[in-house]
PDB file of C-alpha atoms in Angstrom:
ATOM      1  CA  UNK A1390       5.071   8.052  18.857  1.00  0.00           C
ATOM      2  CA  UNK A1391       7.890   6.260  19.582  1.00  0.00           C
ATOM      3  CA  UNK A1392      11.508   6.852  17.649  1.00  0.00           C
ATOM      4  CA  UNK A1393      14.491   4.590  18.589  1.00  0.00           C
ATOM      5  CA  UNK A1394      17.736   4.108  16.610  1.00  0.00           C
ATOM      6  CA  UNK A1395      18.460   0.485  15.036  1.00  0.00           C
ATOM      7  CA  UNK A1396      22.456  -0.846  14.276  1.00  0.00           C
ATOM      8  CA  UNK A1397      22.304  -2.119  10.944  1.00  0.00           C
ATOM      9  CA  UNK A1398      25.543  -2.430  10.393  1.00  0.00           C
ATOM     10  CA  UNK A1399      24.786   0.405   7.374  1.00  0.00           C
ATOM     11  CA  UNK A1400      27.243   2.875   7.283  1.00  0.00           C
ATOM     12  CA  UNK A1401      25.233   5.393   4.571  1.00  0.00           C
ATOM     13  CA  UNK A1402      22.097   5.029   5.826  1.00  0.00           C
ATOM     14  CA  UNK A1403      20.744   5.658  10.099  1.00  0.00           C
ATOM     15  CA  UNK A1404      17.265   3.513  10.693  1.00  0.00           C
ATOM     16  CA  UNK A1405      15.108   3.968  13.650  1.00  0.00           C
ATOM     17  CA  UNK A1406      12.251   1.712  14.786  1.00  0.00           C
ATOM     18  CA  UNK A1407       9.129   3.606  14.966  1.00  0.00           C
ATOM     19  CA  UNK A1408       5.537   2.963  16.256  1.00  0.00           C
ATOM     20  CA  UNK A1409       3.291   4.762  16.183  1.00  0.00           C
ATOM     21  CA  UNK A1410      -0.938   5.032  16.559  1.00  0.00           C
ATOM     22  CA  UNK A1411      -3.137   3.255  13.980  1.00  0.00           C
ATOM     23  CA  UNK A1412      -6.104   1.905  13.853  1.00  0.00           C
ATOM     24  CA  UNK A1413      -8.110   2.383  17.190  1.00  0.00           C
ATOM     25  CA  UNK A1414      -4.964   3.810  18.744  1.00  0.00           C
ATOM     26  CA  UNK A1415      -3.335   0.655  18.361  1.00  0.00           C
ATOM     27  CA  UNK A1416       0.188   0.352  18.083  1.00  0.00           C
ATOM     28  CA  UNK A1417       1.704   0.245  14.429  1.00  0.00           C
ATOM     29  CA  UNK A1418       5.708  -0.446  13.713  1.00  0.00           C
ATOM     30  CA  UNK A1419       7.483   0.970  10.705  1.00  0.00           C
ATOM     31  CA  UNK A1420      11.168   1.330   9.684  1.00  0.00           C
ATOM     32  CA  UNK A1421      12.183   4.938   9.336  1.00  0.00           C
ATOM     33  CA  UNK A1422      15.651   5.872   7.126  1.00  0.00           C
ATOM     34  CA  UNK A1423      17.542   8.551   6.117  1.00  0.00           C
ATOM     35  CA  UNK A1424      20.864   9.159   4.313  1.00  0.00           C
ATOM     36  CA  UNK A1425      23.694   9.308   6.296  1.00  0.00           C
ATOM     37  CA  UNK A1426      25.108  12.526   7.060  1.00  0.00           C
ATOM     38  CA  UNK A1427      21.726  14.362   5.844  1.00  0.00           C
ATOM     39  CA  UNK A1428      21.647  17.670   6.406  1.00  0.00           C
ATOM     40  CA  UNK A1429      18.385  19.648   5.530  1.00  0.00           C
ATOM     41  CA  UNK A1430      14.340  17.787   5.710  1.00  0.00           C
ATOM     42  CA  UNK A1431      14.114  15.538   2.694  1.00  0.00           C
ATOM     43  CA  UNK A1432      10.880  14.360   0.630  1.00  0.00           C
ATOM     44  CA  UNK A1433       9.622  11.326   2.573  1.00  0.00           C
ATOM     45  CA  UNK A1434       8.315   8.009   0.819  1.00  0.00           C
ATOM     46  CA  UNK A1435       5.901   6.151   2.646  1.00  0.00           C
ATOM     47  CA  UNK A1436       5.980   2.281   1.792  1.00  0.00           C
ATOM     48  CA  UNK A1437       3.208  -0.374   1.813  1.00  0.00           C
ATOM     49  CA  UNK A1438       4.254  -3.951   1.674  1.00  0.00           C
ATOM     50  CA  UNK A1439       2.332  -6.712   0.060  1.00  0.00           C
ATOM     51  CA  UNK A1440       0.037  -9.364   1.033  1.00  0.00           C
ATOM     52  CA  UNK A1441       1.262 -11.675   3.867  1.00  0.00           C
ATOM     53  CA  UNK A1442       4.523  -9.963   4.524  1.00  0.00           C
ATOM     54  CA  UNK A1443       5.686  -7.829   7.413  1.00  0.00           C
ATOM     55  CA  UNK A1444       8.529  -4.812   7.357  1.00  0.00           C
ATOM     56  CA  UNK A1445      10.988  -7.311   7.464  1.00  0.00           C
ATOM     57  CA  UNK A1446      14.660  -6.194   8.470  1.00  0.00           C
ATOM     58  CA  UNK A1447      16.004  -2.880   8.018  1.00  0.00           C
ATOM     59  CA  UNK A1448      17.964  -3.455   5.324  1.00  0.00           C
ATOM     60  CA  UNK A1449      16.176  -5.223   3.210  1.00  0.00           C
ATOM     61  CA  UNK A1450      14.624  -2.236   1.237  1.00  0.00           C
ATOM     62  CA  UNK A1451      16.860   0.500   0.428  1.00  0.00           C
ATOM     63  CA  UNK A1452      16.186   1.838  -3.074  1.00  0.00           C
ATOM     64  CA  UNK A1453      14.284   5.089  -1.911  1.00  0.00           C
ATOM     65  CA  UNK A1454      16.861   6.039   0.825  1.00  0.00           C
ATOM     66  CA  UNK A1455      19.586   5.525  -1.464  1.00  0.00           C
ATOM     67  CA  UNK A1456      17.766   7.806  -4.113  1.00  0.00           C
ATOM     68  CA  UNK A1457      17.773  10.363  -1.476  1.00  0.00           C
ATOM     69  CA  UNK A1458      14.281  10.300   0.064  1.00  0.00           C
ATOM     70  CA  UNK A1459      13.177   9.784   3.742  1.00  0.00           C
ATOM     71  CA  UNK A1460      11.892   6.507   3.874  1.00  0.00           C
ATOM     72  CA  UNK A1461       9.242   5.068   5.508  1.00  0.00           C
ATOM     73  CA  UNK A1462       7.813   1.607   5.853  1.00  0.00           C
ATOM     74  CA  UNK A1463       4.940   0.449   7.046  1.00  0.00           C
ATOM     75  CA  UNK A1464       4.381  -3.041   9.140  1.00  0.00           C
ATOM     76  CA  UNK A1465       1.158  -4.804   8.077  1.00  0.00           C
ATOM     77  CA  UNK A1466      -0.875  -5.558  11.156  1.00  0.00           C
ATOM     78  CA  UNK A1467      -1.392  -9.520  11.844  1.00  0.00           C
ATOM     79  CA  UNK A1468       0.621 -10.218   8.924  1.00  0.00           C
ATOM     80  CA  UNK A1469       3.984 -11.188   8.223  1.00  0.00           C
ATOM     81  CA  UNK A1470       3.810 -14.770   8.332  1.00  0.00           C
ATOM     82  CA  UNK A1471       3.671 -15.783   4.680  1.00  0.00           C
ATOM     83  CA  UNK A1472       6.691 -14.278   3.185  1.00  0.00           C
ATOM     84  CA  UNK A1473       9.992 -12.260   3.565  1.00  0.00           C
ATOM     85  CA  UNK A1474      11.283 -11.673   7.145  1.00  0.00           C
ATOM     86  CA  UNK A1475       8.102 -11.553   9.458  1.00  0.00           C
ATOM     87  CA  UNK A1476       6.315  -8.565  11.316  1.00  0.00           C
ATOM     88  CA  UNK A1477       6.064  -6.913  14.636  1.00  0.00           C
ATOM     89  CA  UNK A1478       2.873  -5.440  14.656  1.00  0.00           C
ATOM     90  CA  UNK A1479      -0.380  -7.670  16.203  1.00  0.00           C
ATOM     91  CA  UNK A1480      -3.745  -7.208  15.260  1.00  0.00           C
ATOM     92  CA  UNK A1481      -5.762  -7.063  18.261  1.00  0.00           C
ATOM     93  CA  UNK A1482      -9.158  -7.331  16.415  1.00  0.00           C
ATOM     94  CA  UNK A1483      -7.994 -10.342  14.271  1.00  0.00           C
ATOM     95  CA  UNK A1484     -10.743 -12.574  15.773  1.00  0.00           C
ATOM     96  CA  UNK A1485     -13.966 -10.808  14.359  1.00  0.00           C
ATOM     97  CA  UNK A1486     -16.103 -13.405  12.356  1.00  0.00           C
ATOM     98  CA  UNK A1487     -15.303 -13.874   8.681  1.00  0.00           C
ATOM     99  CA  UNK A1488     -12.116 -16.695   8.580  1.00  0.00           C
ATOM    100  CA  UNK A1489      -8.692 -17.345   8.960  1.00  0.00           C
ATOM    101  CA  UNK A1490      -6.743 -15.278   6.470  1.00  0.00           C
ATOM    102  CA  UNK A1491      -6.353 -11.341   6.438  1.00  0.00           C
ATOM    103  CA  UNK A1492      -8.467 -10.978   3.323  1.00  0.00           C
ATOM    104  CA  UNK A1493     -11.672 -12.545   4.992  1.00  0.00           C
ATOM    105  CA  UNK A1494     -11.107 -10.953   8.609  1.00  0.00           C
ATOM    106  CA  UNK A1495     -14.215  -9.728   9.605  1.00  0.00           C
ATOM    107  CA  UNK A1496     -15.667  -9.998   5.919  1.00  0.00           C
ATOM    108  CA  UNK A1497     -19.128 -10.121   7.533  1.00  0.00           C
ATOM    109  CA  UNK A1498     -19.259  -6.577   8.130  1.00  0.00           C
ATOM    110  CA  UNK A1499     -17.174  -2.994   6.675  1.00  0.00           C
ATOM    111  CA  UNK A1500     -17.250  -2.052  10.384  1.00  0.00           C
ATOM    112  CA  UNK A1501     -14.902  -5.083  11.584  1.00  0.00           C
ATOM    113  CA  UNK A1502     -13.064  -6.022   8.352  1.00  0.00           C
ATOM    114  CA  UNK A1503      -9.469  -6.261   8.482  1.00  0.00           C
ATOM    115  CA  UNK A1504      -9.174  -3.520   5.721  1.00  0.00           C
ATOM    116  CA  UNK A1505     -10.578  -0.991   7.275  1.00  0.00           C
ATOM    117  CA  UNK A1506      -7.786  -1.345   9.680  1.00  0.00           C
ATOM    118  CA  UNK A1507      -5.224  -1.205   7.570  1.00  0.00           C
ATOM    119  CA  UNK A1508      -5.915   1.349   5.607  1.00  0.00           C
ATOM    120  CA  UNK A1509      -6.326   3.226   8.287  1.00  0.00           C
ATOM    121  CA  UNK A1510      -3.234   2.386   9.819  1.00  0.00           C
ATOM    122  CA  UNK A1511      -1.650   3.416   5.870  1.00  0.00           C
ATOM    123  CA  UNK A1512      -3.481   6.943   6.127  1.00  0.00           C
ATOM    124  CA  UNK A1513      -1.449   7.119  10.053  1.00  0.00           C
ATOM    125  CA  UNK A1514       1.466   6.149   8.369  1.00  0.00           C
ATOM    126  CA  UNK A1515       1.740   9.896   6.463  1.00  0.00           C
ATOM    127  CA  UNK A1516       0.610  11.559   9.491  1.00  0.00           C
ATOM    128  CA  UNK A1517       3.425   9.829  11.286  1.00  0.00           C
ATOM    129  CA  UNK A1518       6.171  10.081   8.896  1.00  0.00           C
ATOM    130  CA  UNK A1519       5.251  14.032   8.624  1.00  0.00           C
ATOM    131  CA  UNK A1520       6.333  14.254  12.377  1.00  0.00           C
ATOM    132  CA  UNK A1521       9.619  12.818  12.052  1.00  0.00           C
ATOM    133  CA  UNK A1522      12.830  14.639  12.414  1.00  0.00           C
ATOM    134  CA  UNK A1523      14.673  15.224   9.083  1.00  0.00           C
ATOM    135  CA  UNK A1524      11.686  15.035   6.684  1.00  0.00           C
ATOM    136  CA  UNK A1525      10.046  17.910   4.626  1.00  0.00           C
ATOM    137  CA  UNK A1526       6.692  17.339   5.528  1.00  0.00           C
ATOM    138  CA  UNK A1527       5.720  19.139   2.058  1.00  0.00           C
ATOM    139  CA  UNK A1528       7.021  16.402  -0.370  1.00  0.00           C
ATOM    140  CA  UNK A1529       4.966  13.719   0.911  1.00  0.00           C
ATOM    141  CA  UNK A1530       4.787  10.805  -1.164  1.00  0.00           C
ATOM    142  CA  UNK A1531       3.048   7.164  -1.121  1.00  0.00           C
ATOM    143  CA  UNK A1532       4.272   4.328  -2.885  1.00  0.00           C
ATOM    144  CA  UNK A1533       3.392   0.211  -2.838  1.00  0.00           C
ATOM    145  CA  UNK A1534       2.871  -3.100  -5.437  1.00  0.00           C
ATOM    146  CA  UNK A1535      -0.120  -5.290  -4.582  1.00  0.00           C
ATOM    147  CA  UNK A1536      -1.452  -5.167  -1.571  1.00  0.00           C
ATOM    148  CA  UNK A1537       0.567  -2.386  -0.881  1.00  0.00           C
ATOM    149  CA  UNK A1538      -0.357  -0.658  -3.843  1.00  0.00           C
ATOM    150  CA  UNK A1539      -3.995  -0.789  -3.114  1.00  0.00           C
ATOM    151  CA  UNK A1540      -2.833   0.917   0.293  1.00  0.00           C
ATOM    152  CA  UNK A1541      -1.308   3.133  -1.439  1.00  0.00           C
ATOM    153  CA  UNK A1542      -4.289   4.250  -3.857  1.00  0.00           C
ATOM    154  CA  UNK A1543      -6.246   4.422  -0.755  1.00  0.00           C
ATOM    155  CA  UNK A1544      -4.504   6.687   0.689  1.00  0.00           C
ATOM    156  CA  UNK A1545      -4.471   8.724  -1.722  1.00  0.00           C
ATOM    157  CA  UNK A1546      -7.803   8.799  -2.226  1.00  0.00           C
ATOM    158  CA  UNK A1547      -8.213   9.869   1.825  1.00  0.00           C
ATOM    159  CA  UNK A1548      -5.297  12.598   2.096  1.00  0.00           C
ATOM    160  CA  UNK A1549      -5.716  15.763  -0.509  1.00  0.00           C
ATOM    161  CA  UNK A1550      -1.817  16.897  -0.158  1.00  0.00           C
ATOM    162  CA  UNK A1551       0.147  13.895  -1.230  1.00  0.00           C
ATOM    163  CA  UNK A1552       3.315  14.907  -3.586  1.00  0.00           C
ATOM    164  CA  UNK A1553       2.803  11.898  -5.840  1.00  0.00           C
ATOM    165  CA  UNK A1554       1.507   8.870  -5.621  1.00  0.00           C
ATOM    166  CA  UNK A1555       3.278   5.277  -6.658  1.00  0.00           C
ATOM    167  CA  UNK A1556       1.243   1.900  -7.395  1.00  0.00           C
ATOM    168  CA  UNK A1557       1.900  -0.921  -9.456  1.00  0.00           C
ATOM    169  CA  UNK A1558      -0.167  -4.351  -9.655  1.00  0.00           C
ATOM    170  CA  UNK A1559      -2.808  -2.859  -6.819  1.00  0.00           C
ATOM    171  CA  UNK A1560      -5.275  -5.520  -4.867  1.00  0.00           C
ATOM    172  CA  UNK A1561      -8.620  -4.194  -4.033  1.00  0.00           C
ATOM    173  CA  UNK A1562      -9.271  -2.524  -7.300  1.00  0.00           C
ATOM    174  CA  UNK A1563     -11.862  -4.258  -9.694  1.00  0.00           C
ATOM    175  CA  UNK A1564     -12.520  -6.445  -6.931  1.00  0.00           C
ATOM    176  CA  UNK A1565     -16.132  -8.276  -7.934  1.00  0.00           C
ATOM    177  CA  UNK A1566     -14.541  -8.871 -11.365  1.00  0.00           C
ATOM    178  CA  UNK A1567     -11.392  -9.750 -10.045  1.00  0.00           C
ATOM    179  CA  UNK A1568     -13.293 -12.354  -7.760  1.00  0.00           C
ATOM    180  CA  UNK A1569     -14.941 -13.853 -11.645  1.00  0.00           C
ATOM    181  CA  UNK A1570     -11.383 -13.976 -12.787  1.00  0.00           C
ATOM    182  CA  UNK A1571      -9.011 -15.678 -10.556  1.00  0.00           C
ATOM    183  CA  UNK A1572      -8.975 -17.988  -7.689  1.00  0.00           C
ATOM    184  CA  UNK A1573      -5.512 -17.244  -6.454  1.00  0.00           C
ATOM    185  CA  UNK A1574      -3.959 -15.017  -3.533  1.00  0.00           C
ATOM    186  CA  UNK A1575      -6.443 -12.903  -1.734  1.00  0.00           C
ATOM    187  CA  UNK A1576      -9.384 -13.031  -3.810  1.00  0.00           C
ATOM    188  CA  UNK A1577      -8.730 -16.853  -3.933  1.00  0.00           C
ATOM    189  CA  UNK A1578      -9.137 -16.979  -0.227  1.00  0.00           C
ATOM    190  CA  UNK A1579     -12.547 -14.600  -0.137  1.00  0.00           C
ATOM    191  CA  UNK A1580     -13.395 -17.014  -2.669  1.00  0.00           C
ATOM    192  CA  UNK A1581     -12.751 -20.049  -0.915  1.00  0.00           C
ATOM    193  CA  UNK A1582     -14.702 -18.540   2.060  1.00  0.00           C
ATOM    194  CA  UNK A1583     -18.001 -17.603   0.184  1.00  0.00           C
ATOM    195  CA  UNK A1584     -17.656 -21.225  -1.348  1.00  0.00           C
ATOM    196  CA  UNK A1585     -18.269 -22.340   2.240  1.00  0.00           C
ATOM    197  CA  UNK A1586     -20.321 -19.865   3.456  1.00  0.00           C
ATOM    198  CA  UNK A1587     -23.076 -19.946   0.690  1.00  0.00           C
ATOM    199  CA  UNK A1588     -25.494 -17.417   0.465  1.00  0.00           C
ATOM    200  CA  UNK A1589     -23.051 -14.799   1.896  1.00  0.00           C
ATOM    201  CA  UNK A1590     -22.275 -13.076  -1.474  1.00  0.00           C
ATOM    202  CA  UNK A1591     -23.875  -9.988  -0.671  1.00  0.00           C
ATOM    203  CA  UNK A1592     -22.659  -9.099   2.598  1.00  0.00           C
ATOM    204  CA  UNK A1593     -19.140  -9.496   1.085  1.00  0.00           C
ATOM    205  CA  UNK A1594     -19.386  -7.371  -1.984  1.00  0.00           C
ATOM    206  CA  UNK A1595     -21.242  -4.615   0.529  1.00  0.00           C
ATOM    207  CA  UNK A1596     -18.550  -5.218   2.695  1.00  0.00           C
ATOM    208  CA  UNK A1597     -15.764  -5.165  -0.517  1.00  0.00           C
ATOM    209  CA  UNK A1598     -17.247  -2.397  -1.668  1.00  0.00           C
ATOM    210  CA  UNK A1599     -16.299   0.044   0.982  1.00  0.00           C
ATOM    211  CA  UNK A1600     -12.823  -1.005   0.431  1.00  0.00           C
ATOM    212  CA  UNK A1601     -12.923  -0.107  -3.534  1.00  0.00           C
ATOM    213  CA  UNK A1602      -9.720   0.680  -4.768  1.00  0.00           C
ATOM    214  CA  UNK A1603     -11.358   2.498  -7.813  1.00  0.00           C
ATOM    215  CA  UNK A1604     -13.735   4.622  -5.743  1.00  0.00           C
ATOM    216  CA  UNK A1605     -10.309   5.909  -3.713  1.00  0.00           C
ATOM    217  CA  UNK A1606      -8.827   6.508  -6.933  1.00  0.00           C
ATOM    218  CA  UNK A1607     -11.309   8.721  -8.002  1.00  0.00           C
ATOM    219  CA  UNK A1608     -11.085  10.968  -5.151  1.00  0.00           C
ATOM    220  CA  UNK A1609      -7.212  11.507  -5.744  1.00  0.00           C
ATOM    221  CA  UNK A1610      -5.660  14.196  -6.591  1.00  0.00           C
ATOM    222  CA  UNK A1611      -1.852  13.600  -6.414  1.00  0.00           C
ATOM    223  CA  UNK A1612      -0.416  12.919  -9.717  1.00  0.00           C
ATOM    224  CA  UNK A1613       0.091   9.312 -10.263  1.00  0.00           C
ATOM    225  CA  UNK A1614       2.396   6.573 -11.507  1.00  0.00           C
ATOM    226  CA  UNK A1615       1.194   2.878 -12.577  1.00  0.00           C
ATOM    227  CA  UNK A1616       2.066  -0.472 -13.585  1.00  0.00           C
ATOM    228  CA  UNK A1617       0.400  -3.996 -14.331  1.00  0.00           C
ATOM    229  CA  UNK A1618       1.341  -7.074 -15.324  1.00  0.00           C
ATOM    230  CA  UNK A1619      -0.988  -7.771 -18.274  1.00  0.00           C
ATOM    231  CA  UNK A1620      -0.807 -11.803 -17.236  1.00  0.00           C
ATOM    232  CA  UNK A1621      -1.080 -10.829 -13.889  1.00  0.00           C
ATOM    233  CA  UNK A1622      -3.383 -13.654 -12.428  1.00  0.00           C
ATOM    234  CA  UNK A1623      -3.249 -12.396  -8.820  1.00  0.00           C
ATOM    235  CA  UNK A1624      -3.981  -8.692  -8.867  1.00  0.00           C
ATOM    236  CA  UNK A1625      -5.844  -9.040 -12.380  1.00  0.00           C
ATOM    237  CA  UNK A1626      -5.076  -5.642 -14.865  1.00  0.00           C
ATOM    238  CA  UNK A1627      -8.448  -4.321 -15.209  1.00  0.00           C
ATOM    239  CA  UNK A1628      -8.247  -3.274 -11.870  1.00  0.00           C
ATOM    240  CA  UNK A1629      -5.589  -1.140 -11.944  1.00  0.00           C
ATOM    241  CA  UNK A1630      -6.722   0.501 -15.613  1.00  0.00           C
ATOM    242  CA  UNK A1631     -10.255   0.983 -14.017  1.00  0.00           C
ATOM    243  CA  UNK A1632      -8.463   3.139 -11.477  1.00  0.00           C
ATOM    244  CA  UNK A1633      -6.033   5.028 -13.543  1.00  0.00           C
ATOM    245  CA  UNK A1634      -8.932   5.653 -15.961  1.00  0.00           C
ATOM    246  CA  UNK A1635     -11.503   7.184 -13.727  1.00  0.00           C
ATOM    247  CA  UNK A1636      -8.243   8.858 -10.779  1.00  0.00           C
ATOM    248  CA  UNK A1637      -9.487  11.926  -9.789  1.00  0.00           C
ATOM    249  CA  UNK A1638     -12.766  12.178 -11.485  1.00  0.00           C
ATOM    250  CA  UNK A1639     -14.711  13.508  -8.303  1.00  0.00           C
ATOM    251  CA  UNK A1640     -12.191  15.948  -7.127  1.00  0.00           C
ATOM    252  CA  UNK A1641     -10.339  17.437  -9.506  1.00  0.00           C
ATOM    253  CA  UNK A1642      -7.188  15.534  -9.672  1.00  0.00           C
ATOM    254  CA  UNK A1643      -8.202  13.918 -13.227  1.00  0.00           C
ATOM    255  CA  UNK A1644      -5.960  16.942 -15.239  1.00  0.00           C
ATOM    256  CA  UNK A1645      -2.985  15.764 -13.162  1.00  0.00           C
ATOM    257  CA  UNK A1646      -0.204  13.900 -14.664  1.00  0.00           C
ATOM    258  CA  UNK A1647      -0.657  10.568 -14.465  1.00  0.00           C
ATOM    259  CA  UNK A1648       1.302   7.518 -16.477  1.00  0.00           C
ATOM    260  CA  UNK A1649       0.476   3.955 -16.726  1.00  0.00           C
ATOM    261  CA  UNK A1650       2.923   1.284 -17.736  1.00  0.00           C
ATOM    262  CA  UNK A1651       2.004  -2.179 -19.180  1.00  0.00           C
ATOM    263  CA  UNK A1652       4.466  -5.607 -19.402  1.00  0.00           C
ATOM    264  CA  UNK A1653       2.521  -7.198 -21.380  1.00  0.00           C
ATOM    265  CA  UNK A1654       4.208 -11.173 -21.102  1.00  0.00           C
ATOM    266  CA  UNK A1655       4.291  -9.687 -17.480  1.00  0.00           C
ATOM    267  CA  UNK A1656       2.380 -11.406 -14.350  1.00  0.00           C
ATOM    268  CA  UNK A1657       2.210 -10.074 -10.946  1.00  0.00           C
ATOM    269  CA  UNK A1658       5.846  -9.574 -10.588  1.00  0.00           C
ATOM    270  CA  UNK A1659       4.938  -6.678 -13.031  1.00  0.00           C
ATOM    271  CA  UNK A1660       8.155  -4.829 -14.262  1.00  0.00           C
ATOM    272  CA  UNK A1661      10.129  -5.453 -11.850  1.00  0.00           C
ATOM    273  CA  UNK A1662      13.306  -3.860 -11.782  1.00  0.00           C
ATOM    274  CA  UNK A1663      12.039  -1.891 -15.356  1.00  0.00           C
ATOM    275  CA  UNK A1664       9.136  -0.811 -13.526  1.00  0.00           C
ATOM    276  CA  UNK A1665      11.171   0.765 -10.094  1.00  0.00           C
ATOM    277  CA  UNK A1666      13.388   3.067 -12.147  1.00  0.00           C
ATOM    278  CA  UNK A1667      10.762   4.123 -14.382  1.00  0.00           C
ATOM    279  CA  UNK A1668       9.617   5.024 -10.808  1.00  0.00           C
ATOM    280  CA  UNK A1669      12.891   6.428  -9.910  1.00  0.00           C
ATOM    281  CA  UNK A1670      13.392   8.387 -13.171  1.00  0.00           C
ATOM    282  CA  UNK A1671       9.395  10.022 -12.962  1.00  0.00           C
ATOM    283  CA  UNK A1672       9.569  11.115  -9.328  1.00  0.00           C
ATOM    284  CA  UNK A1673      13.109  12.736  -9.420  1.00  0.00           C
ATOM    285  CA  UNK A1674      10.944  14.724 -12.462  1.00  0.00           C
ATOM    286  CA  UNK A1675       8.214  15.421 -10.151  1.00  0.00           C
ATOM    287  CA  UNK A1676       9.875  16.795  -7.499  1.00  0.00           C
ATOM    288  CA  UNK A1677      13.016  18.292  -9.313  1.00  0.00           C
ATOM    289  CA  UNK A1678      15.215  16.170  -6.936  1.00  0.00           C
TER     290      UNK A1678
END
């Protein structure tokens, strides 16, 4: 893993540039950040961005370090080019049969779909952010809207020790129904592809299916904070009450404490602000921070 120190221009908060291994050993970026002038291993935040965007610049998110927290963000591989400030992190298998956009990369098959990689690359993300100088390996939180809120049920689903776990409007959860409801973002592009590639339906909902937010979500056992637009036409709310209804069902993490938080004249843009001190407030009550 490699750890080098950004300028910002920042003066309370010291970013590095980190990569480290994902998917297939390939190389992964993320922005690392603590408080300036830390002193002892703080709780660490692990961030998923959304669909189409990369990590941006350094200083573009700053609400968990300036709570307090280690923060860490992840790049989204062959992303980046949609929104926001761009990427840095390639994906080398980006070419396996199944169309143009991330969300139908490799649709064909669970073995070469672009989701696989990234989730992996999200579950690498704790075990990288764990090794990192200044952060209390113990306290190990994941946290992400959308896309990255999918990511982050995943992964919470795949690692049994998280502190707490953070999503709000999550992608991949619902995701046959949410293909019935809604032709726009992600599942509008899947959508889009199957309308070309007729008779195909199956191999993509095998494929999908593998990918389940909801089947994550009921291997969790972290407790768990969650929010939904109930207008939201991108990431449509069934999804995310489908997972919050059945979290931890297979493995014990169902008595945990677990909150879910509606806006109902709300689309994907969820809460917003609302929704990230809610956030704020229920974590600081988690950890006793």
């Amino acid at each position: 893993m490699s750890v080098l120190p950004v300028e910002t221009g920042l003066r309370l908060t010291n970013t590095w540039d980190v990569t480290f291994r994902g998917f297939a050993g390939d190389p992964v970026r993320a922005w690392f950040s603590l408080p300036a002038g830390a002193r002892e291993p703080l709780p660490v935040v692990v961030e998923y961005v959304g669909y189409g965007r990369g990590r941006g610049l350094p200083h573009e998110r700053l609400t968990w370090v300036n709570a307090g927290y280690a923060h860490l963000l992840m790049d989204n591989r062959g992303q980046g080019d949609q929104y926001g400030n761009g990427g840095a992190t390639p994906d080398p298998h980006s070419t396996s049969p199944g169309g143009p956009g991330p969300a139908v990369r490799g649709l064909r098959s669970p073995h070469d779909y672009h989701y696989r990689r990234l989730i992996t690359d999200a579950v690498r993300a704790v075990t990288a952010a764990r090794a990192l100088t200044g952060v209390d390996s113990a306290r190990t939180v994941v946290v992400g809207n959308s896309q990255g809120g999918g990511l982050a049920l995943a992964v919470a689903g795949l690692v049994p020790d998280l502190t707490a776990v953070l999503v709000t409007a999550p992608l991949l959860c619902g995701i046959r129904r949410a293909l019935d409801l809604t032709d726009t973002g992600p599942y509008g592009e899947m959508a889009t592809y199957l309308a070309v590639h007729r008779g195909n339906e199956e191999t993509a909902y095998r494929t999908l299916s593998y990918m389940e937010g909801i089947s994550f979500a009921r291997r969790a056992q972290a407790p768990a904070h969650f929010g939904t637009g109930l207008r939201d036409t991108v990431c449509p709310p069934s999804g995310a009450y489908v997972a919050f209804n059945r979290y931890g069902e297979l493995s014990g993490g169902a008595d945990s404490p677990r909150e879910m938080h509606a806006y109902p004249f709300n689309g994907h843009e969820g809460g917003e602000g609302e929704q990230v001190a809610r956030q704020l407030r229920w974590l600081a009550a988690r950890l006793g921070y």
